[in-house]
Structure formats: structure tokens, C-alpha cells
Amino acid sequence: MAKKKEHIQNNIRKLRFFNDEMTQQELADKCGVTRQTIVAIEKGKYFPTLELAFRISHVFGTTLDEVFTYDSTSDPQLEKVKKRKKK
């Protein structure tokens, strides 16, 4: 079975590494969530609320688009919208 490509990717693991090798637990504590939540976000199994996404970017002192990226070319919902607009 082919793996479904996610539209939202994140750089949390890389950012943790470059921030004194911050652990998932440390990030979770700073964001007010469980370590399991951070694990799920890093693996792309859970997408954070906008509020949590801002908290994560704040912890790293960076912008949302440096933590999370959105690939609109692989989003079938956007393709449907584009087709409707062309009609």
C-alpha cells in the first residue's frame, strides 16, 4: 500500500536538535502538552491547533513557516477549488 503524502510537513525534530538538542519532553513542557503530542506532531500523525503551532514556533524563536510547511500542490481539496474557479 502506498503511503499517503501529507500536505503539512514540520521541522520540529531539526529545530530541537539545533536548540541544544532539546528533548521532546522539554518542548512539550514549554508548550503545555504531553510528550506524546509532540511525538505525534513530529511523525505527522497529528496536526496541532493554530494556537499550539504558534506556541511551538515561539519556543524556537522563529516563525510558523520555519516550523511548518504546506505543500499545496499535493492537496486534492485545493485542486477541486482551482477547477471550480476556472469554470
Rosetta silent file (secondary structure, phi, psi, omega in degrees, C-alpha in Angstrom):
SEQUENCE: MAKKKEHIQNNIRKLRFFNDEMTQQELADKCGVTRQTIVAIEKGKYFPTLELAFRISHVFGTTLDEVFTYDSTSDPQLEKVKKRKKK
SCORE:     score description
SCORE:     0.000 S_00000001
   1 L     0.000  131.998 -179.506    0.000    0.000    0.000 S_00000001
   2 L   -74.379  140.922  179.295    1.389    3.420   -0.960 S_00000001
   3 L   -76.527  134.170  178.924    1.947    5.892    1.832 S_00000001
   4 L   -70.873  130.690  178.755   -0.315    8.934    1.683 S_00000001
   5 L   -79.278  127.878  179.401    1.647   12.136    1.197 S_00000001
   6 L   -82.470  146.546 -179.248    0.909   14.675    3.888 S_00000001
   7 L   -84.539  -26.472 -179.194    0.286   18.276    2.891 S_00000001
   8 E  -110.730  123.232  176.629    1.753   19.702    6.083 S_00000001
   9 E  -111.826  161.529  176.557    5.353   18.918    6.976 S_00000001
  10 E  -138.085  159.249 -179.719    7.283   20.078   10.024 S_00000001
  11 L  -114.297   25.318 -173.725   10.857   20.772   11.046 S_00000001
  12 H   -61.352  -46.063 -178.227   10.389   20.223   14.769 S_00000001
  13 H   -59.264  -45.516  179.386   12.956   17.460   15.118 S_00000001
  14 H   -63.816  -42.299  179.366   15.608   19.528   13.309 S_00000001
  15 H   -64.749  -38.341  176.657   14.747   22.624   15.348 S_00000001
  16 H   -61.802  -43.464 -179.329   15.003   20.632   18.588 S_00000001
  17 H   -60.453  -44.984 -177.887   18.436   19.375   17.531 S_00000001
  18 H   -79.635   -1.243  174.760   19.696   22.876   16.760 S_00000001
  19 L  -112.031   65.614  178.431   18.323   24.192   20.068 S_00000001
  20 L    57.332   34.866  179.523   20.755   22.404   22.360 S_00000001
  21 L    50.939   48.006  179.157   19.314   19.024   21.413 S_00000001
  22 L   -55.821  136.773  179.071   16.072   19.827   23.219 S_00000001
  23 L   -81.295  163.392  175.380   14.146   16.704   24.139 S_00000001
  24 H   -61.200  -37.462  179.860   10.562   16.073   23.155 S_00000001
  25 H   -65.260  -41.235  178.456    9.665   16.270   26.847 S_00000001
  26 H   -61.995  -44.475  178.557   11.319   19.690   27.212 S_00000001
  27 H   -63.782  -43.334  179.256    9.430   21.021   24.208 S_00000001
  28 H   -59.789  -44.991  179.769    6.191   19.519   25.495 S_00000001
  29 H   -61.468  -41.474 -179.168    6.681   21.141   28.919 S_00000001
  30 H   -69.127  -26.603 -178.225    7.364   24.539   27.344 S_00000001
  31 H   -96.669  -11.081  179.653    4.243   24.223   25.162 S_00000001
  32 L    78.471   31.861  178.322    1.955   22.820   27.849 S_00000001
  33 L  -130.440  177.883  177.826    1.255   19.491   26.130 S_00000001
  34 L   -84.636  160.662  175.942    2.312   15.875   26.590 S_00000001
  35 H   -61.437  -35.803 -179.660    5.422   14.331   25.073 S_00000001
  36 H   -62.102  -33.727  177.200    3.131   12.010   23.125 S_00000001
  37 H   -64.618  -44.626  178.654    1.563   15.033   21.432 S_00000001
  38 H   -63.174  -42.056  177.853    4.976   16.252   20.286 S_00000001
  39 H   -58.537  -47.496 -178.451    5.848   12.749   19.045 S_00000001
  40 H   -63.696  -39.006  178.348    2.611   12.566   17.039 S_00000001
  41 H   -65.735  -47.198  179.912    3.168   16.022   15.516 S_00000001
  42 H   -58.147  -37.979 -178.517    6.765   15.183   14.548 S_00000001
  43 L   -81.566   -5.595 -179.424    5.611   11.961   12.883 S_00000001
  44 L    76.566   17.994  179.623    2.816   13.758   11.004 S_00000001
  45 L   -90.533  -13.650 -179.250    0.130   11.684   12.721 S_00000001
  46 L  -144.847  137.559  177.218   -1.426   14.731   14.391 S_00000001
  47 L  -108.221  128.016 -174.870   -1.644   18.322   13.275 S_00000001
  48 L   -70.542  158.697  171.695   -1.544   20.908   16.045 S_00000001
  49 L   -65.098  164.398  178.316   -4.116   23.583   16.609 S_00000001
  50 H   -61.451  -39.164  178.887   -3.119   27.003   15.381 S_00000001
  51 H   -60.835  -46.140  179.259   -2.551   28.072   18.989 S_00000001
  52 H   -66.873  -37.586  177.437   -0.167   25.165   19.637 S_00000001
  53 H   -59.933  -42.043  177.066    1.623   25.785   16.342 S_00000001
  54 H   -65.623  -39.588  178.006    2.261   29.378   17.450 S_00000001
  55 H   -61.098  -44.416  179.679    3.471   28.166   20.858 S_00000001
  56 H   -61.364  -46.659 -179.625    5.930   25.781   19.207 S_00000001
  57 H   -64.391  -34.970  178.600    7.290   28.488   16.907 S_00000001
  58 H   -64.967  -42.482  178.682    7.572   30.861   19.897 S_00000001
  59 H   -57.093  -40.733 -178.941    9.626   28.298   21.866 S_00000001
  60 H   -85.821   -4.655  179.326   12.090   28.135   18.983 S_00000001
  61 L    65.565   38.014 -176.546   12.023   31.907   18.463 S_00000001
  62 L  -137.025 -178.497 -179.039   11.043   31.512   14.838 S_00000001
  63 L   -92.562  161.757  178.609    8.089   31.929   12.504 S_00000001
  64 H   -56.286  -41.260 -176.072    5.358   29.408   11.762 S_00000001
  65 H   -72.860   -9.471  172.278    6.587   28.899    8.217 S_00000001
  66 H   -89.316  -19.443  178.172   10.002   27.842    9.508 S_00000001
  67 H   -93.320  -44.203 -176.544    8.389   25.193   11.716 S_00000001
  68 E  -122.008  140.388  174.759    5.591   24.054    9.392 S_00000001
  69 E  -125.454  149.182 -177.137    5.399   23.956    5.606 S_00000001
  70 E  -121.112  122.605  179.390    2.354   23.391    3.446 S_00000001
  71 L   -98.337   93.799 -176.875    2.574   21.657    0.077 S_00000001
  72 H   -71.018  -19.802 -178.756   -0.447   22.948   -1.810 S_00000001
  73 H   -71.377  -19.011 -179.050    0.476   21.023   -4.961 S_00000001
  74 H  -105.315   12.722 -177.354   -0.352   17.714   -3.279 S_00000001
  75 L   -99.730  107.539 -178.124   -3.667   18.816   -1.760 S_00000001
  76 H   -64.119  -26.748  177.951   -6.622   17.389   -3.718 S_00000001
  77 H   -65.612  -40.383  178.001   -9.036   19.762   -1.960 S_00000001
  78 H   -68.138  -34.763  177.136   -7.210   22.774   -3.392 S_00000001
  79 H   -61.650  -40.343  178.000   -7.235   21.200   -6.836 S_00000001
  80 H   -62.369  -41.865 -179.817  -11.047   20.956   -6.618 S_00000001
  81 H   -64.707  -43.872  179.890  -11.269   24.631   -5.674 S_00000001
  82 H   -60.445  -41.550 -179.752   -8.976   25.648   -8.533 S_00000001
  83 H   -65.034  -40.463  179.260  -11.104   23.684  -11.029 S_00000001
  84 H   -64.519  -37.325 -178.813  -14.308   25.333   -9.776 S_00000001
  85 H   -68.814  -30.730 -179.479  -12.807   28.797  -10.162 S_00000001
  86 H   -71.623  -24.204 -176.441  -11.819   28.108  -13.783 S_00000001
  87 L   -72.769    0.000    0.000  -15.420   27.298  -14.762 S_00000001
